[in-house]
């Protein structure tokens, strides 16, 4: 029987599928950076190729067109927002939902503060730019906002079921209001480069949520 040395391992060569996934991610990373700042329509395929360092032939191996790339970027944004944003903020079903909402607002604020309001919200940017000119993109982006609203609405419903929040509040309407306020604040912060706008909005949203708390 051959002996095995614990802790000893040989570097495995990168497989073709791994290399392919890395190239695809390289294209998506470059395109996402460009589109987040300058928009989808102002970002050309040549811009993406230059930023990513990938040749045109490789690009067309992974994406049929710039439109196909656009769908992939929207899907990537959706998955990242759910997994690293909404999913983390509302993962614990036993935590005070109002505290979770406060924490989510603070994450949004901190993200904008770290970037000095540059770039705004990736989802909001694409929605503003593309909703009137590309129906397929509009539907995909609308779906992301539906998920966004539903995560917040479910947190409110959990608060109602646990007796922490008033049962007569319409969770869906409250959640829609919260999303609209946050997105509007991010947009204003982006155009003014003034983080205090988002800070004040977060303060007001927290104060607004006290209207739905059950009296002690």
Coordinates of C-alpha atoms in Angstrom, one line a residue:
X1 CA 0.0 0.0 0.0
X2 CA 1.4 3.4 -1.0
X3 CA 2.0 5.8 1.9
X4 CA 0.3 9.1 2.0
X5 CA 2.0 12.2 3.3
X6 CA -0.5 14.3 5.2
X7 CA -0.7 18.0 4.0
X8 CA 1.2 17.3 0.8
X9 CA -0.6 18.1 -2.4
X10 CA 0.2 18.7 -6.0
X11 CA -1.0 21.7 -7.9
X12 CA -3.7 20.6 -10.3
X13 CA -3.7 22.1 -13.8
X14 CA -6.5 24.4 -14.6
X15 CA -9.2 22.6 -16.5
X16 CA -10.7 23.8 -19.7
X17 CA -14.0 24.5 -18.1
X18 CA -12.3 26.5 -15.3
X19 CA -10.3 28.5 -17.7
X20 CA -13.5 29.2 -19.7
X21 CA -15.4 30.3 -16.6
X22 CA -12.5 32.6 -15.7
X23 CA -12.5 34.2 -19.2
X24 CA -16.3 34.7 -19.0
X25 CA -16.0 36.3 -15.6
X26 CA -13.2 38.5 -16.9
X27 CA -15.5 39.9 -19.6
X28 CA -18.4 40.3 -17.1
X29 CA -16.2 42.1 -14.6
X30 CA -14.9 44.5 -17.1
X31 CA -18.3 45.2 -18.7
X32 CA -19.9 45.6 -15.3
X33 CA -17.3 48.2 -14.2
X34 CA -17.8 50.2 -17.4
X35 CA -21.6 50.1 -17.5
X36 CA -22.0 50.9 -13.8
X37 CA -20.3 54.3 -14.4
X38 CA -21.0 55.2 -18.0
X39 CA -24.1 53.3 -18.8
X40 CA -25.0 50.4 -21.1
X41 CA -25.6 52.4 -24.3
X42 CA -22.5 54.4 -23.9
X43 CA -20.3 51.3 -23.4
X44 CA -19.2 49.8 -26.7
X45 CA -18.1 46.3 -27.4
X46 CA -14.6 47.7 -28.2
X47 CA -14.6 49.3 -24.7
X48 CA -15.4 45.9 -23.1
X49 CA -12.7 44.2 -25.2
X50 CA -10.1 46.8 -24.3
X51 CA -11.0 46.8 -20.6
X52 CA -11.1 43.0 -20.3
X53 CA -8.1 42.2 -22.5
X54 CA -10.2 39.6 -24.3
X55 CA -10.2 39.2 -28.0
X56 CA -13.4 39.5 -30.1
X57 CA -13.3 35.8 -31.0
X58 CA -13.3 34.8 -27.3
X59 CA -16.1 37.3 -26.6
X60 CA -18.4 35.8 -29.2
X61 CA -17.6 32.3 -27.9
X62 CA -19.3 33.3 -24.6
X63 CA -21.8 35.9 -25.7
X64 CA -23.8 36.1 -28.9
X65 CA -24.1 39.9 -28.8
X66 CA -23.8 42.9 -26.6
X67 CA -27.5 42.4 -25.8
X68 CA -26.7 38.8 -24.6
X69 CA -23.9 40.3 -22.4
X70 CA -26.5 42.8 -21.0
X71 CA -28.8 40.0 -19.9
X72 CA -25.9 38.2 -18.3
X73 CA -24.9 41.3 -16.4
X74 CA -28.4 41.9 -15.1
X75 CA -28.7 38.3 -14.0
X76 CA -25.3 38.6 -12.2
X77 CA -26.5 41.8 -10.5
X78 CA -29.7 40.0 -9.4
X79 CA -27.9 37.0 -7.9
X80 CA -25.3 39.2 -6.1
X81 CA -28.0 41.4 -4.7
X82 CA -30.0 38.5 -3.4
X83 CA -27.0 36.4 -2.1
X84 CA -24.8 39.2 -0.6
X85 CA -27.4 41.9 0.1
X86 CA -30.9 40.9 0.8
X87 CA -30.1 37.3 1.7
X88 CA -27.6 38.2 4.4
X89 CA -29.6 41.1 5.8
X90 CA -32.8 39.0 6.3
X91 CA -31.3 35.5 6.8
X92 CA -32.3 35.1 10.5
X93 CA -36.0 34.6 10.8
X94 CA -35.9 34.9 14.6
X95 CA -34.2 38.4 14.6
X96 CA -36.3 41.5 15.2
X97 CA -37.4 42.4 11.6
X98 CA -37.3 46.2 12.3
X99 CA -33.7 45.8 13.5
X100 CA -33.0 43.9 10.2
X101 CA -34.5 46.6 8.2
X102 CA -32.5 49.2 10.0
X103 CA -29.4 47.1 9.4
X104 CA -30.2 46.9 5.7
X105 CA -30.6 50.7 5.4
X106 CA -27.3 51.1 7.1
X107 CA -25.6 48.7 4.7
X108 CA -27.0 50.7 1.7
X109 CA -25.8 54.0 3.3
X110 CA -22.3 52.6 4.1
X111 CA -21.9 51.3 0.5
X112 CA -22.7 54.7 -0.9
X113 CA -20.4 56.4 1.7
X114 CA -17.5 54.2 0.7
X115 CA -17.9 55.2 -2.9
X116 CA -18.6 58.9 -2.2
X117 CA -21.9 58.4 -4.0
X118 CA -20.2 57.7 -7.3
X119 CA -22.0 55.1 -9.4
X120 CA -25.3 55.1 -7.5
X121 CA -27.3 51.9 -7.6
X122 CA -26.4 49.5 -10.4
X123 CA -30.0 48.3 -10.6
X124 CA -31.5 51.8 -10.5
X125 CA -29.0 53.1 -13.1
X126 CA -29.9 50.4 -15.6
X127 CA -33.7 50.8 -14.9
X128 CA -33.5 54.5 -15.5
X129 CA -31.5 54.1 -18.7
X130 CA -33.1 51.1 -20.3
X131 CA -36.7 50.7 -19.2
X132 CA -38.1 52.9 -22.0
X133 CA -35.9 51.5 -24.8
X134 CA -35.5 47.8 -24.2
X135 CA -38.6 45.8 -23.1
X136 CA -36.6 42.6 -22.3
X137 CA -34.2 44.5 -20.0
X138 CA -37.1 46.3 -18.4
X139 CA -38.9 43.1 -17.5
X140 CA -35.7 41.6 -16.0
X141 CA -35.0 44.7 -13.9
X142 CA -38.6 45.0 -12.8
X143 CA -38.3 41.4 -11.6
X144 CA -35.3 42.4 -9.4
X145 CA -37.3 45.2 -7.8
X146 CA -40.1 42.7 -7.2
X147 CA -37.7 40.5 -5.3
X148 CA -36.3 43.5 -3.4
X149 CA -39.8 44.6 -2.3
X150 CA -40.8 41.1 -1.3
X151 CA -37.8 40.6 1.0
X152 CA -38.7 43.8 2.8
X153 CA -42.4 42.9 2.8
X154 CA -41.7 39.5 4.3
X155 CA -39.7 41.1 7.1
X156 CA -42.6 43.3 7.9
X157 CA -45.0 40.3 7.8
X158 CA -42.7 38.4 10.2
X159 CA -42.9 41.4 12.5
X160 CA -46.7 41.3 12.3
X161 CA -46.9 37.5 13.0
X162 CA -44.6 37.9 16.0
X163 CA -46.7 40.8 17.4
X164 CA -43.9 43.3 17.0
X165 CA -45.6 45.3 14.3
X166 CA -49.2 46.3 13.8
X167 CA -51.3 43.8 11.9
X168 CA -53.3 46.5 10.0
X169 CA -50.3 47.7 8.0
X170 CA -50.2 46.6 4.4
X171 CA -46.7 45.0 4.2
X172 CA -46.5 45.2 0.4
X173 CA -47.3 48.9 0.4
X174 CA -44.9 49.7 3.2
X175 CA -42.1 47.8 1.5
X176 CA -42.7 49.5 -1.8
X177 CA -42.5 52.9 0.0
X178 CA -39.2 51.9 1.6
X179 CA -37.6 50.7 -1.7
X180 CA -38.8 53.9 -3.5
X181 CA -37.3 56.1 -0.8
X182 CA -34.0 54.3 -0.8
X183 CA -33.7 54.4 -4.6
X184 CA -34.6 58.0 -4.7
X185 CA -32.1 58.9 -2.0
X186 CA -29.3 57.1 -3.8
X187 CA -30.2 58.9 -7.1
X188 CA -30.1 62.3 -5.3
X189 CA -26.9 61.4 -3.6
X190 CA -25.3 60.4 -6.9
X191 CA -26.3 63.6 -8.7
X192 CA -25.3 66.0 -5.8
X193 CA -22.4 63.9 -4.5
X194 CA -23.8 64.6 -1.1
X195 CA -23.9 61.7 1.3
X196 CA -26.0 63.6 3.8
X197 CA -29.0 63.3 1.6
X198 CA -28.9 59.5 2.0
X199 CA -28.0 59.8 5.7
X200 CA -31.1 61.9 6.3
X201 CA -33.3 59.6 4.3
X202 CA -32.2 56.6 6.3
X203 CA -32.9 58.5 9.5
X204 CA -36.4 59.4 8.3
X205 CA -37.1 55.8 7.2
X206 CA -36.1 54.5 10.6
X207 CA -38.4 57.1 12.2
X208 CA -41.2 56.1 9.8
X209 CA -41.0 52.4 10.8
X210 CA -41.8 53.4 14.4
X211 CA -45.3 54.1 13.2
X212 CA -45.9 50.4 12.8
X213 CA -44.5 49.2 16.1
X214 CA -46.9 47.7 18.6
X215 CA -47.3 49.7 21.8
X216 CA -45.6 48.2 24.8

